[in-house]
Amino acid sequence: MHIAQSSPSPRDPDTEVADVLALLCAQIGETVENGLAARRYALTGDRRALAGTLL
């Protein structure tokens, strides 16, 4: 007899990143918007990603 194992449902990597980023921002007292801007800057090196932030 074979017992089927249920596999976890696939998650969107961007959703996982957003969840972790939201927790980090909450811990350091930063807004999620500024956290996302910092992430965009880190990934691209484009300083325009930081426009409108206090970073």
mmCIF entry with sequence, helices, sheets and N, C-alpha, C, O atoms, coordinates in Angstrom:
data_MODEL
# 
_entry.id   MODEL 
# 
_entity.id                         1 
_entity.type                       polymer 
_entity.pdbx_number_of_molecules   1 
# 
_entity_poly.entity_id                      1 
_entity_poly.type                           'polypeptide(L)' 
_entity_poly.nstd_linkage                   no 
_entity_poly.nstd_monomer                   no 
_entity_poly.pdbx_seq_one_letter_code       MHIAQSSPSPRDPDTEVADVLALLCAQIGETVENGLAARRYALTGDRRALAGTLL 
_entity_poly.pdbx_seq_one_letter_code_can   MHIAQSSPSPRDPDTEVADVLALLCAQIGETVENGLAARRYALTGDRRALAGTLL 
_entity_poly.pdbx_strand_id                 A 
# 
loop_
_entity_poly_seq.entity_id 
_entity_poly_seq.num 
_entity_poly_seq.mon_id 
_entity_poly_seq.hetero 
1 1  MET n 
1 2  HIS n 
1 3  ILE n 
1 4  ALA n 
1 5  GLN n 
1 6  SER n 
1 7  SER n 
1 8  PRO n 
1 9  SER n 
1 10 PRO n 
1 11 ARG n 
1 12 ASP n 
1 13 PRO n 
1 14 ASP n 
1 15 THR n 
1 16 GLU n 
1 17 VAL n 
1 18 ALA n 
1 19 ASP n 
1 20 VAL n 
1 21 LEU n 
1 22 ALA n 
1 23 LEU n 
1 24 LEU n 
1 25 CYS n 
1 26 ALA n 
1 27 GLN n 
1 28 ILE n 
1 29 GLY n 
1 30 GLU n 
1 31 THR n 
1 32 VAL n 
1 33 GLU n 
1 34 ASN n 
1 35 GLY n 
1 36 LEU n 
1 37 ALA n 
1 38 ALA n 
1 39 ARG n 
1 40 ARG n 
1 41 TYR n 
1 42 ALA n 
1 43 LEU n 
1 44 THR n 
1 45 GLY n 
1 46 ASP n 
1 47 ARG n 
1 48 ARG n 
1 49 ALA n 
1 50 LEU n 
1 51 ALA n 
1 52 GLY n 
1 53 THR n 
1 54 LEU n 
1 55 LEU n 
# 
_struct_asym.id          A 
_struct_asym.entity_id   1 
# 
loop_
_struct_conf.conf_type_id 
_struct_conf.id 
_struct_conf.pdbx_PDB_helix_id 
_struct_conf.beg_label_comp_id 
_struct_conf.beg_label_asym_id 
_struct_conf.beg_label_seq_id 
_struct_conf.pdbx_beg_PDB_ins_code 
_struct_conf.end_label_comp_id 
_struct_conf.end_label_asym_id 
_struct_conf.end_label_seq_id 
_struct_conf.pdbx_end_PDB_ins_code 
_struct_conf.beg_auth_comp_id 
_struct_conf.beg_auth_asym_id 
_struct_conf.beg_auth_seq_id 
_struct_conf.end_auth_comp_id 
_struct_conf.end_auth_asym_id 
_struct_conf.end_auth_seq_id 
_struct_conf.pdbx_PDB_helix_class 
_struct_conf.details 
_struct_conf.pdbx_PDB_helix_length 
HELX_P HELX_P1 AA1 PRO A 13 ? ILE A 28 ? PRO A 13 ILE A 28 1 ? 16 
HELX_P HELX_P2 AA2 VAL A 32 ? THR A 44 ? VAL A 32 THR A 44 1 ? 13 
HELX_P HELX_P3 AA3 ARG A 47 ? LEU A 50 ? ARG A 47 LEU A 50 5 ? 4  
# 
_struct_conf_type.id          HELX_P 
_struct_conf_type.criteria    ? 
_struct_conf_type.reference   ? 
# 
loop_
_atom_site.group_PDB 
_atom_site.id 
_atom_site.type_symbol 
_atom_site.label_atom_id 
_atom_site.label_alt_id 
_atom_site.label_comp_id 
_atom_site.label_asym_id 
_atom_site.label_entity_id 
_atom_site.label_seq_id 
_atom_site.pdbx_PDB_ins_code 
_atom_site.Cartn_x 
_atom_site.Cartn_y 
_atom_site.Cartn_z 
_atom_site.occupancy 
_atom_site.B_iso_or_equiv 
_atom_site.pdbx_formal_charge 
_atom_site.auth_seq_id 
_atom_site.auth_comp_id 
_atom_site.auth_asym_id 
_atom_site.auth_atom_id 
_atom_site.pdbx_PDB_model_num 
ATOM 1   N N  . MET A 1 1  ? 0.844  -1.176 0.000  1.00 0.00 ? 1  MET A N  1 
ATOM 2   C CA . MET A 1 1  ? 0.000  0.000  0.000  1.00 0.00 ? 1  MET A CA 1 
ATOM 3   C C  . MET A 1 1  ? 0.886  1.235  0.000  1.00 0.00 ? 1  MET A C  1 
ATOM 4   O O  . MET A 1 1  ? 1.829  1.336  0.785  1.00 0.00 ? 1  MET A O  1 
ATOM 5   N N  . HIS A 1 2  ? 0.578  2.166  -0.880 1.00 0.00 ? 2  HIS A N  1 
ATOM 6   C CA . HIS A 1 2  ? 1.350  3.404  -1.002 1.00 0.00 ? 2  HIS A CA 1 
ATOM 7   C C  . HIS A 1 2  ? 0.558  4.552  -0.377 1.00 0.00 ? 2  HIS A C  1 
ATOM 8   O O  . HIS A 1 2  ? -0.612 4.758  -0.703 1.00 0.00 ? 2  HIS A O  1 
ATOM 9   N N  . ILE A 1 3  ? 1.191  5.285  0.508  1.00 0.00 ? 3  ILE A N  1 
ATOM 10  C CA . ILE A 1 3  ? 0.551  6.433  1.151  1.00 0.00 ? 3  ILE A CA 1 
ATOM 11  C C  . ILE A 1 3  ? 1.078  7.697  0.477  1.00 0.00 ? 3  ILE A C  1 
ATOM 12  O O  . ILE A 1 3  ? 2.280  7.964  0.472  1.00 0.00 ? 3  ILE A O  1 
ATOM 13  N N  . ALA A 1 4  ? 0.167  8.454  -0.083 1.00 0.00 ? 4  ALA A N  1 
ATOM 14  C CA . ALA A 1 4  ? 0.553  9.697  -0.760 1.00 0.00 ? 4  ALA A CA 1 
ATOM 15  C C  . ALA A 1 4  ? 0.960  10.738 0.272  1.00 0.00 ? 4  ALA A C  1 
ATOM 16  O O  . ALA A 1 4  ? 0.285  10.950 1.280  1.00 0.00 ? 4  ALA A O  1 
ATOM 17  N N  . GLN A 1 5  ? 2.075  11.371 -0.012 1.00 0.00 ? 5  GLN A N  1 
ATOM 18  C CA . GLN A 1 5  ? 2.531  12.444 0.868  1.00 0.00 ? 5  GLN A CA 1 
ATOM 19  C C  . GLN A 1 5  ? 2.106  13.769 0.258  1.00 0.00 ? 5  GLN A C  1 
ATOM 20  O O  . GLN A 1 5  ? 2.250  13.993 -0.944 1.00 0.00 ? 5  GLN A O  1 
ATOM 21  N N  . SER A 1 6  ? 1.594  14.617 1.083  1.00 0.00 ? 6  SER A N  1 
ATOM 22  C CA . SER A 1 6  ? 1.216  15.933 0.575  1.00 0.00 ? 6  SER A CA 1 
ATOM 23  C C  . SER A 1 6  ? 2.445  16.831 0.608  1.00 0.00 ? 6  SER A C  1 
ATOM 24  O O  . SER A 1 6  ? 3.162  16.899 1.606  1.00 0.00 ? 6  SER A O  1 
ATOM 25  N N  . SER A 1 7  ? 2.666  17.504 -0.488 1.00 0.00 ? 7  SER A N  1 
ATOM 26  C CA . SER A 1 7  ? 3.783  18.433 -0.542 1.00 0.00 ? 7  SER A CA 1 
ATOM 27  C C  . SER A 1 7  ? 3.262  19.830 -0.248 1.00 0.00 ? 7  SER A C  1 
ATOM 28  O O  . SER A 1 7  ? 2.111  20.149 -0.547 1.00 0.00 ? 7  SER A O  1 
ATOM 29  N N  . PRO A 1 8  ? 4.113  20.656 0.336  1.00 0.00 ? 8  PRO A N  1 
ATOM 30  C CA . PRO A 1 8  ? 3.667  22.025 0.620  1.00 0.00 ? 8  PRO A CA 1 
ATOM 31  C C  . PRO A 1 8  ? 3.344  22.747 -0.681 1.00 0.00 ? 8  PRO A C  1 
ATOM 32  O O  . PRO A 1 8  ? 3.975  22.511 -1.711 1.00 0.00 ? 8  PRO A O  1 
ATOM 33  N N  . SER A 1 9  ? 2.362  23.622 -0.619 1.00 0.00 ? 9  SER A N  1 
ATOM 34  C CA . SER A 1 9  ? 1.999  24.376 -1.814 1.00 0.00 ? 9  SER A CA 1 
ATOM 35  C C  . SER A 1 9  ? 3.122  25.356 -2.150 1.00 0.00 ? 9  SER A C  1 
ATOM 36  O O  . SER A 1 9  ? 3.744  25.933 -1.259 1.00 0.00 ? 9  SER A O  1 
ATOM 37  N N  . PRO A 1 10 ? 3.370  25.534 -3.443 1.00 0.00 ? 10 PRO A N  1 
ATOM 38  C CA . PRO A 1 10 ? 4.454  26.452 -3.823 1.00 0.00 ? 10 PRO A CA 1 
ATOM 39  C C  . PRO A 1 10 ? 4.116  27.881 -3.426 1.00 0.00 ? 10 PRO A C  1 
ATOM 40  O O  . PRO A 1 10 ? 2.974  28.323 -3.546 1.00 0.00 ? 10 PRO A O  1 
ATOM 41  N N  . ARG A 1 11 ? 5.129  28.591 -2.952 1.00 0.00 ? 11 ARG A N  1 
ATOM 42  C CA . ARG A 1 11 ? 4.946  29.987 -2.560 1.00 0.00 ? 11 ARG A CA 1 
ATOM 43  C C  . ARG A 1 11 ? 5.672  30.877 -3.542 1.00 0.00 ? 11 ARG A C  1 
ATOM 44  O O  . ARG A 1 11 ? 6.680  30.496 -4.137 1.00 0.00 ? 11 ARG A O  1 
ATOM 45  N N  . ASP A 1 12 ? 5.147  32.043 -3.693 1.00 0.00 ? 12 ASP A N  1 
ATOM 46  C CA . ASP A 1 12 ? 5.768  33.043 -4.549 1.00 0.00 ? 12 ASP A CA 1 
ATOM 47  C C  . ASP A 1 12 ? 6.988  33.609 -3.819 1.00 0.00 ? 12 ASP A C  1 
ATOM 48  O O  . ASP A 1 12 ? 6.856  34.102 -2.699 1.00 0.00 ? 12 ASP A O  1 
ATOM 49  N N  . PRO A 1 13 ? 8.175  33.545 -4.437 1.00 0.00 ? 13 PRO A N  1 
ATOM 50  C CA . PRO A 1 13 ? 9.370  34.069 -3.754 1.00 0.00 ? 13 PRO A CA 1 
ATOM 51  C C  . PRO A 1 13 ? 9.245  35.539 -3.360 1.00 0.00 ? 13 PRO A C  1 
ATOM 52  O O  . PRO A 1 13 ? 9.770  35.948 -2.325 1.00 0.00 ? 13 PRO A O  1 
ATOM 53  N N  . ASP A 1 14 ? 8.552  36.335 -4.177 1.00 0.00 ? 14 ASP A N  1 
ATOM 54  C CA . ASP A 1 14 ? 8.389  37.752 -3.833 1.00 0.00 ? 14 ASP A CA 1 
ATOM 55  C C  . ASP A 1 14 ? 7.544  37.923 -2.582 1.00 0.00 ? 14 ASP A C  1 
ATOM 56  O O  . ASP A 1 14 ? 7.777  38.839 -1.793 1.00 0.00 ? 14 ASP A O  1 
ATOM 57  N N  . THR A 1 15 ? 6.563  37.046 -2.395 1.00 0.00 ? 15 THR A N  1 
ATOM 58  C CA . THR A 1 15 ? 5.731  37.100 -1.191 1.00 0.00 ? 15 THR A CA 1 
ATOM 59  C C  . THR A 1 15 ? 6.566  36.753 0.034  1.00 0.00 ? 15 THR A C  1 
ATOM 60  O O  . THR A 1 15 ? 6.428  37.378 1.085  1.00 0.00 ? 15 THR A O  1 
ATOM 61  N N  . GLU A 1 16 ? 7.432  35.755 -0.106 1.00 0.00 ? 16 GLU A N  1 
ATOM 62  C CA . GLU A 1 16 ? 8.301  35.378 1.010  1.00 0.00 ? 16 GLU A CA 1 
ATOM 63  C C  . GLU A 1 16 ? 9.242  36.524 1.374  1.00 0.00 ? 16 GLU A C  1 
ATOM 64  O O  . GLU A 1 16 ? 9.446  36.813 2.553  1.00 0.00 ? 16 GLU A O  1 
ATOM 65  N N  . VAL A 1 17 ? 9.810  37.171 0.371  1.00 0.00 ? 17 VAL A N  1 
ATOM 66  C CA . VAL A 1 17 ? 10.709 38.307 0.616  1.00 0.00 ? 17 VAL A CA 1 
ATOM 67  C C  . VAL A 1 17 ? 9.947  39.434 1.309  1.00 0.00 ? 17 VAL A C  1 
ATOM 68  O O  . VAL A 1 17 ? 10.453 40.034 2.257  1.00 0.00 ? 17 VAL A O  1 
ATOM 69  N N  . ALA A 1 18 ? 8.749  39.719 0.846  1.00 0.00 ? 18 ALA A N  1 
ATOM 70  C CA . ALA A 1 18 ? 7.952  40.798 1.439  1.00 0.00 ? 18 ALA A CA 1 
ATOM 71  C C  . ALA A 1 18 ? 7.613  40.495 2.890  1.00 0.00 ? 18 ALA A C  1 
ATOM 72  O O  . ALA A 1 18 ? 7.623  41.395 3.730  1.00 0.00 ? 18 ALA A O  1 
ATOM 73  N N  . ASP A 1 19 ? 7.312  39.227 3.195  1.00 0.00 ? 19 ASP A N  1 
ATOM 74  C CA . ASP A 1 19 ? 7.005  38.849 4.575  1.00 0.00 ? 19 ASP A CA 1 
ATOM 75  C C  . ASP A 1 19 ? 8.213  39.055 5.481  1.00 0.00 ? 19 ASP A C  1 
ATOM 76  O O  . ASP A 1 19 ? 8.087  39.602 6.576  1.00 0.00 ? 19 ASP A O  1 
ATOM 77  N N  . VAL A 1 20 ? 9.382  38.617 5.023  1.00 0.00 ? 20 VAL A N  1 
ATOM 78  C CA . VAL A 1 20 ? 10.603 38.767 5.821  1.00 0.00 ? 20 VAL A CA 1 
ATOM 79  C C  . VAL A 1 20 ? 10.968 40.243 5.957  1.00 0.00 ? 20 VAL A C  1 
ATOM 80  O O  . VAL A 1 20 ? 11.359 40.698 7.032  1.00 0.00 ? 20 VAL A O  1 
ATOM 81  N N  . LEU A 1 21 ? 10.838 40.980 4.866  1.00 0.00 ? 21 LEU A N  1 
ATOM 82  C CA . LEU A 1 21 ? 11.161 42.407 4.902  1.00 0.00 ? 21 LEU A CA 1 
ATOM 83  C C  . LEU A 1 21 ? 10.240 43.166 5.853  1.00 0.00 ? 21 LEU A C  1 
ATOM 84  O O  . LEU A 1 21 ? 10.686 44.060 6.572  1.00 0.00 ? 21 LEU A O  1 
ATOM 85  N N  . ALA A 1 22 ? 8.966  42.812 5.856  1.00 0.00 ? 22 ALA A N  1 
ATOM 86  C CA . ALA A 1 22 ? 8.018  43.475 6.758  1.00 0.00 ? 22 ALA A CA 1 
ATOM 87  C C  . ALA A 1 22 ? 8.396  43.227 8.218  1.00 0.00 ? 22 ALA A C  1 
ATOM 88  O O  . ALA A 1 22 ? 8.315  44.138 9.042  1.00 0.00 ? 22 ALA A O  1 
ATOM 89  N N  . LEU A 1 23 ? 8.807  42.004 8.541  1.00 0.00 ? 23 LEU A N  1 
ATOM 90  C CA . LEU A 1 23 ? 9.238  41.697 9.915  1.00 0.00 ? 23 LEU A CA 1 
ATOM 91  C C  . LEU A 1 23 ? 10.489 42.493 10.281 1.00 0.00 ? 23 LEU A C  1 
ATOM 92  O O  . LEU A 1 23 ? 10.574 43.058 11.371 1.00 0.00 ? 23 LEU A O  1 
ATOM 93  N N  . LEU A 1 24 ? 11.449 42.533 9.374  1.00 0.00 ? 24 LEU A N  1 
ATOM 94  C CA . LEU A 1 24 ? 12.685 43.277 9.634  1.00 0.00 ? 24 LEU A CA 1 
ATOM 95  C C  . LEU A 1 24 ? 12.395 44.756 9.838  1.00 0.00 ? 24 LEU A C  1 
ATOM 96  O O  . LEU A 1 24 ? 12.903 45.370 10.776 1.00 0.00 ? 24 LEU A O  1 
ATOM 97  N N  . CYS A 1 25 ? 11.581 45.328 8.962  1.00 0.00 ? 25 CYS A N  1 
ATOM 98  C CA . CYS A 1 25 ? 11.253 46.749 9.082  1.00 0.00 ? 25 CYS A CA 1 
ATOM 99  C C  . CYS A 1 25 ? 10.560 47.049 10.407 1.00 0.00 ? 25 CYS A C  1 
ATOM 100 O O  . CYS A 1 25 ? 10.830 48.073 11.035 1.00 0.00 ? 25 CYS A O  1 
ATOM 101 N N  . ALA A 1 26 ? 9.675  46.164 10.827 1.00 0.00 ? 26 ALA A N  1 
ATOM 102 C CA . ALA A 1 26 ? 8.986  46.356 12.105 1.00 0.00 ? 26 ALA A CA 1 
ATOM 103 C C  . ALA A 1 26 ? 9.977  46.323 13.259 1.00 0.00 ? 26 ALA A C  1 
ATOM 104 O O  . ALA A 1 26 ? 9.840  47.084 14.217 1.00 0.00 ? 26 ALA A O  1 
ATOM 105 N N  . GLN A 1 27 ? 10.975 45.448 13.175 1.00 0.00 ? 27 GLN A N  1 
ATOM 106 C CA . GLN A 1 27 ? 11.948 45.327 14.258 1.00 0.00 ? 27 GLN A CA 1 
ATOM 107 C C  . GLN A 1 27 ? 12.873 46.529 14.346 1.00 0.00 ? 27 GLN A C  1 
ATOM 108 O O  . GLN A 1 27 ? 13.291 46.909 15.440 1.00 0.00 ? 27 GLN A O  1 
ATOM 109 N N  . ILE A 1 28 ? 13.195 47.129 13.215 1.00 0.00 ? 28 ILE A N  1 
ATOM 110 C CA . ILE A 1 28 ? 14.133 48.257 13.241 1.00 0.00 ? 28 ILE A CA 1 
ATOM 111 C C  . ILE A 1 28 ? 13.433 49.606 13.197 1.00 0.00 ? 28 ILE A C  1 
ATOM 112 O O  . ILE A 1 28 ? 14.091 50.647 13.183 1.00 0.00 ? 28 ILE A O  1 
ATOM 113 N N  . GLY A 1 29 ? 12.098 49.598 13.175 1.00 0.00 ? 29 GLY A N  1 
ATOM 114 C CA . GLY A 1 29 ? 11.349 50.845 13.206 1.00 0.00 ? 29 GLY A CA 1 
ATOM 115 C C  . GLY A 1 29 ? 11.369 51.599 11.896 1.00 0.00 ? 29 GLY A C  1 
ATOM 116 O O  . GLY A 1 29 ? 11.324 52.829 11.884 1.00 0.00 ? 29 GLY A O  1 
ATOM 117 N N  . GLU A 1 30 ? 11.434 50.883 10.804 1.00 0.00 ? 30 GLU A N  1 
ATOM 118 C CA . GLU A 1 30 ? 11.459 51.495 9.476  1.00 0.00 ? 30 GLU A CA 1 
ATOM 119 C C  . GLU A 1 30 ? 10.156 51.171 8.756  1.00 0.00 ? 30 GLU A C  1 
ATOM 120 O O  . GLU A 1 30 ? 9.510  50.168 9.058  1.00 0.00 ? 30 GLU A O  1 
ATOM 121 N N  . THR A 1 31 ? 9.772  52.015 7.807  1.00 0.00 ? 31 THR A N  1 
ATOM 122 C CA . THR A 1 31 ? 8.563  51.710 7.044  1.00 0.00 ? 31 THR A CA 1 
ATOM 123 C C  . THR A 1 31 ? 8.873  50.649 5.998  1.00 0.00 ? 31 THR A C  1 
ATOM 124 O O  . THR A 1 31 ? 10.012 50.517 5.550  1.00 0.00 ? 31 THR A O  1 
ATOM 125 N N  . VAL A 1 32 ? 7.859  49.904 5.617  1.00 0.00 ? 32 VAL A N  1 
ATOM 126 C CA . VAL A 1 32 ? 8.036  48.876 4.589  1.00 0.00 ? 32 VAL A CA 1 
ATOM 127 C C  . VAL A 1 32 ? 8.395  49.540 3.258  1.00 0.00 ? 32 VAL A C  1 
ATOM 128 O O  . VAL A 1 32 ? 9.174  48.989 2.481  1.00 0.00 ? 32 VAL A O  1 
ATOM 129 N N  . GLU A 1 33 ? 7.834  50.713 2.995  1.00 0.00 ? 33 GLU A N  1 
ATOM 130 C CA . GLU A 1 33 ? 8.144  51.415 1.754  1.00 0.00 ? 33 GLU A CA 1 
ATOM 131 C C  . GLU A 1 33 ? 9.635  51.741 1.662  1.00 0.00 ? 33 GLU A C  1 
ATOM 132 O O  . GLU A 1 33 ? 10.245 51.561 0.608  1.00 0.00 ? 33 GLU A O  1 
ATOM 133 N N  . ASN A 1 34 ? 10.223 52.219 2.760  1.00 0.00 ? 34 ASN A N  1 
ATOM 134 C CA . ASN A 1 34 ? 11.661 52.498 2.762  1.00 0.00 ? 34 ASN A CA 1 
ATOM 135 C C  . ASN A 1 34 ? 12.464 51.210 2.660  1.00 0.00 ? 34 ASN A C  1 
ATOM 136 O O  . ASN A 1 34 ? 13.514 51.180 2.018  1.00 0.00 ? 34 ASN A O  1 
ATOM 137 N N  . GLY A 1 35 ? 11.977 50.147 3.286  1.00 0.00 ? 35 GLY A N  1 
ATOM 138 C CA . GLY A 1 35 ? 12.649 48.850 3.176  1.00 0.00 ? 35 GLY A CA 1 
ATOM 139 C C  . GLY A 1 35 ? 12.645 48.340 1.749  1.00 0.00 ? 35 GLY A C  1 
ATOM 140 O O  . GLY A 1 35 ? 13.647 47.808 1.271  1.00 0.00 ? 35 GLY A O  1 
ATOM 141 N N  . LEU A 1 36 ? 11.514 48.501 1.062  1.00 0.00 ? 36 LEU A N  1 
ATOM 142 C CA . LEU A 1 36 ? 11.437 48.081 -0.340 1.00 0.00 ? 36 LEU A CA 1 
ATOM 143 C C  . LEU A 1 36 ? 12.362 48.934 -1.214 1.00 0.00 ? 36 LEU A C  1 
ATOM 144 O O  . LEU A 1 36 ? 13.008 48.419 -2.127 1.00 0.00 ? 36 LEU A O  1 
ATOM 145 N N  . ALA A 1 37 ? 12.421 50.236 -0.931 1.00 0.00 ? 37 ALA A N  1 
ATOM 146 C CA . ALA A 1 37 ? 13.315 51.117 -1.694 1.00 0.00 ? 37 ALA A CA 1 
ATOM 147 C C  . ALA A 1 37 ? 14.768 50.707 -1.483 1.00 0.00 ? 37 ALA A C  1 
ATOM 148 O O  . ALA A 1 37 ? 15.547 50.676 -2.436 1.00 0.00 ? 37 ALA A O  1 
ATOM 149 N N  . ALA A 1 38 ? 15.134 50.398 -0.265 1.00 0.00 ? 38 ALA A N  1 
ATOM 150 C CA . ALA A 1 38 ? 16.503 49.967 0.022  1.00 0.00 ? 38 ALA A CA 1 
ATOM 151 C C  . ALA A 1 38 ? 16.815 48.649 -0.683 1.00 0.00 ? 38 ALA A C  1 
ATOM 152 O O  . ALA A 1 38 ? 17.925 48.450 -1.176 1.00 0.00 ? 38 ALA A O  1 
ATOM 153 N N  . ARG A 1 39 ? 15.830 47.751 -0.730 1.00 0.00 ? 39 ARG A N  1 
ATOM 154 C CA . ARG A 1 39 ? 16.017 46.476 -1.435 1.00 0.00 ? 39 ARG A CA 1 
ATOM 155 C C  . ARG A 1 39 ? 16.222 46.721 -2.927 1.00 0.00 ? 39 ARG A C  1 
ATOM 156 O O  . ARG A 1 39 ? 17.111 46.130 -3.540 1.00 0.00 ? 39 ARG A O  1 
ATOM 157 N N  . ARG A 1 40 ? 15.393 47.597 -3.512 1.00 0.00 ? 40 ARG A N  1 
ATOM 158 C CA . ARG A 1 40 ? 15.553 47.905 -4.942 1.00 0.00 ? 40 ARG A CA 1 
ATOM 159 C C  . ARG A 1 40 ? 16.938 48.482 -5.216 1.00 0.00 ? 40 ARG A C  1 
ATOM 160 O O  . ARG A 1 40 ? 17.585 48.128 -6.202 1.00 0.00 ? 40 ARG A O  1 
ATOM 161 N N  . TYR A 1 41 ? 17.386 49.376 -4.331 1.00 0.00 ? 41 TYR A N  1 
ATOM 162 C CA . TYR A 1 41 ? 18.716 49.962 -4.498 1.00 0.00 ? 41 TYR A CA 1 
ATOM 163 C C  . TYR A 1 41 ? 19.798 48.886 -4.381 1.00 0.00 ? 41 TYR A C  1 
ATOM 164 O O  . TYR A 1 41 ? 20.745 48.868 -5.167 1.00 0.00 ? 41 TYR A O  1 
ATOM 165 N N  . ALA A 1 42 ? 19.658 47.997 -3.407 1.00 0.00 ? 42 ALA A N  1 
ATOM 166 C CA . ALA A 1 42 ? 20.646 46.935 -3.220 1.00 0.00 ? 42 ALA A CA 1 
ATOM 167 C C  . ALA A 1 42 ? 20.716 46.020 -4.434 1.00 0.00 ? 42 ALA A C  1 
ATOM 168 O O  . ALA A 1 42 ? 21.795 45.554 -4.802 1.00 0.00 ? 42 ALA A O  1 
ATOM 169 N N  . LEU A 1 43 ? 19.572 45.762 -5.055 1.00 0.00 ? 43 LEU A N  1 
ATOM 170 C CA . LEU A 1 43 ? 19.545 44.859 -6.207 1.00 0.00 ? 43 LEU A CA 1 
ATOM 171 C C  . LEU A 1 43 ? 20.029 45.534 -7.489 1.00 0.00 ? 43 LEU A C  1 
ATOM 172 O O  . LEU A 1 43 ? 20.623 44.880 -8.346 1.00 0.00 ? 43 LEU A O  1 
ATOM 173 N N  . THR A 1 44 ? 19.777 46.844 -7.625 1.00 0.00 ? 44 THR A N  1 
ATOM 174 C CA . THR A 1 44 ? 20.070 47.512 -8.896 1.00 0.00 ? 44 THR A CA 1 
ATOM 175 C C  . THR A 1 44 ? 21.256 48.459 -8.835 1.00 0.00 ? 44 THR A C  1 
ATOM 176 O O  . THR A 1 44 ? 21.918 48.683 -9.848 1.00 0.00 ? 44 THR A O  1 
ATOM 177 N N  . GLY A 1 45 ? 21.538 49.023 -7.658 1.00 0.00 ? 45 GLY A N  1 
ATOM 178 C CA . GLY A 1 45 ? 22.583 50.027 -7.546 1.00 0.00 ? 45 GLY A CA 1 
ATOM 179 C C  . GLY A 1 45 ? 22.146 51.388 -8.082 1.00 0.00 ? 45 GLY A C  1 
ATOM 180 O O  . GLY A 1 45 ? 22.953 52.312 -8.183 1.00 0.00 ? 45 GLY A O  1 
ATOM 181 N N  . ASP A 1 46 ? 20.871 51.503 -8.421 1.00 0.00 ? 46 ASP A N  1 
ATOM 182 C CA . ASP A 1 46 ? 20.329 52.742 -8.991 1.00 0.00 ? 46 ASP A CA 1 
ATOM 183 C C  . ASP A 1 46 ? 19.814 53.627 -7.860 1.00 0.00 ? 46 ASP A C  1 
ATOM 184 O O  . ASP A 1 46 ? 18.841 53.286 -7.188 1.00 0.00 ? 46 ASP A O  1 
ATOM 185 N N  . ARG A 1 47 ? 20.473 54.762 -7.658 1.00 0.00 ? 47 ARG A N  1 
ATOM 186 C CA . ARG A 1 47 ? 20.094 55.653 -6.555 1.00 0.00 ? 47 ARG A CA 1 
ATOM 187 C C  . ARG A 1 47 ? 18.704 56.228 -6.717 1.00 0.00 ? 47 ARG A C  1 
ATOM 188 O O  . ARG A 1 47 ? 18.132 56.712 -5.740 1.00 0.00 ? 47 ARG A O  1 
ATOM 189 N N  . ARG A 1 48 ? 18.132 56.194 -7.921 1.00 0.00 ? 48 ARG A N  1 
ATOM 190 C CA . ARG A 1 48 ? 16.764 56.679 -8.116 1.00 0.00 ? 48 ARG A CA 1 
ATOM 191 C C  . ARG A 1 48 ? 15.766 55.850 -7.319 1.00 0.00 ? 48 ARG A C  1 
ATOM 192 O O  . ARG A 1 48 ? 14.666 56.318 -7.027 1.00 0.00 ? 48 ARG A O  1 
ATOM 193 N N  . ALA A 1 49 ? 16.139 54.621 -6.962 1.00 0.00 ? 49 ALA A N  1 
ATOM 194 C CA . ALA A 1 49 ? 15.258 53.772 -6.160 1.00 0.00 ? 49 ALA A CA 1 
ATOM 195 C C  . ALA A 1 49 ? 15.025 54.367 -4.783 1.00 0.00 ? 49 ALA A C  1 
ATOM 196 O O  . ALA A 1 49 ? 14.038 54.043 -4.122 1.00 0.00 ? 49 ALA A O  1 
ATOM 197 N N  . LEU A 1 50 ? 15.932 55.238 -4.345 1.00 0.00 ? 50 LEU A N  1 
ATOM 198 C CA . LEU A 1 50 ? 15.829 55.827 -3.010 1.00 0.00 ? 50 LEU A CA 1 
ATOM 199 C C  . LEU A 1 50 ? 15.115 57.180 -3.013 1.00 0.00 ? 50 LEU A C  1 
ATOM 200 O O  . LEU A 1 50 ? 14.983 57.808 -1.963 1.00 0.00 ? 50 LEU A O  1 
ATOM 201 N N  . ALA A 1 51 ? 14.662 57.628 -4.163 1.00 0.00 ? 51 ALA A N  1 
ATOM 202 C CA . ALA A 1 51 ? 13.987 58.928 -4.259 1.00 0.00 ? 51 ALA A CA 1 
ATOM 203 C C  . ALA A 1 51 ? 12.775 58.965 -3.346 1.00 0.00 ? 51 ALA A C  1 
ATOM 204 O O  . ALA A 1 51 ? 11.934 58.068 -3.381 1.00 0.00 ? 51 ALA A O  1 
ATOM 205 N N  . GLY A 1 52 ? 12.690 59.994 -2.539 1.00 0.00 ? 52 GLY A N  1 
ATOM 206 C CA . GLY A 1 52 ? 11.560 60.153 -1.635 1.00 0.00 ? 52 GLY A CA 1 
ATOM 207 C C  . GLY A 1 52 ? 11.703 59.441 -0.303 1.00 0.00 ? 52 GLY A C  1 
ATOM 208 O O  . GLY A 1 52 ? 10.773 59.454 0.504  1.00 0.00 ? 52 GLY A O  1 
ATOM 209 N N  . THR A 1 53 ? 12.834 58.827 -0.058 1.00 0.00 ? 53 THR A N  1 
ATOM 210 C CA . THR A 1 53 ? 13.053 58.151 1.222  1.00 0.00 ? 53 THR A CA 1 
ATOM 211 C C  . THR A 1 53 ? 14.025 58.956 2.067  1.00 0.00 ? 53 THR A C  1 
ATOM 212 O O  . THR A 1 53 ? 14.656 59.894 1.580  1.00 0.00 ? 53 THR A O  1 
ATOM 213 N N  . LEU A 1 54 ? 14.139 58.597 3.303  1.00 0.00 ? 54 LEU A N  1 
ATOM 214 C CA . LEU A 1 54 ? 15.065 59.273 4.210  1.00 0.00 ? 54 LEU A CA 1 
ATOM 215 C C  . LEU A 1 54 ? 16.330 58.456 4.414  1.00 0.00 ? 54 LEU A C  1 
ATOM 216 O O  . LEU A 1 54 ? 17.039 58.649 5.401  1.00 0.00 ? 54 LEU A O  1 
ATOM 217 N N  . LEU A 1 55 ? 16.617 57.554 3.504  1.00 0.00 ? 55 LEU A N  1 
ATOM 218 C CA . LEU A 1 55 ? 17.817 56.711 3.630  1.00 0.00 ? 55 LEU A CA 1 
ATOM 219 C C  . LEU A 1 55 ? 19.025 57.401 3.099  1.00 0.00 ? 55 LEU A C  1 
ATOM 220 O O  . LEU A 1 55 ? 20.119 56.839 3.126  1.00 0.00 ? 55 LEU A O  1 
# 
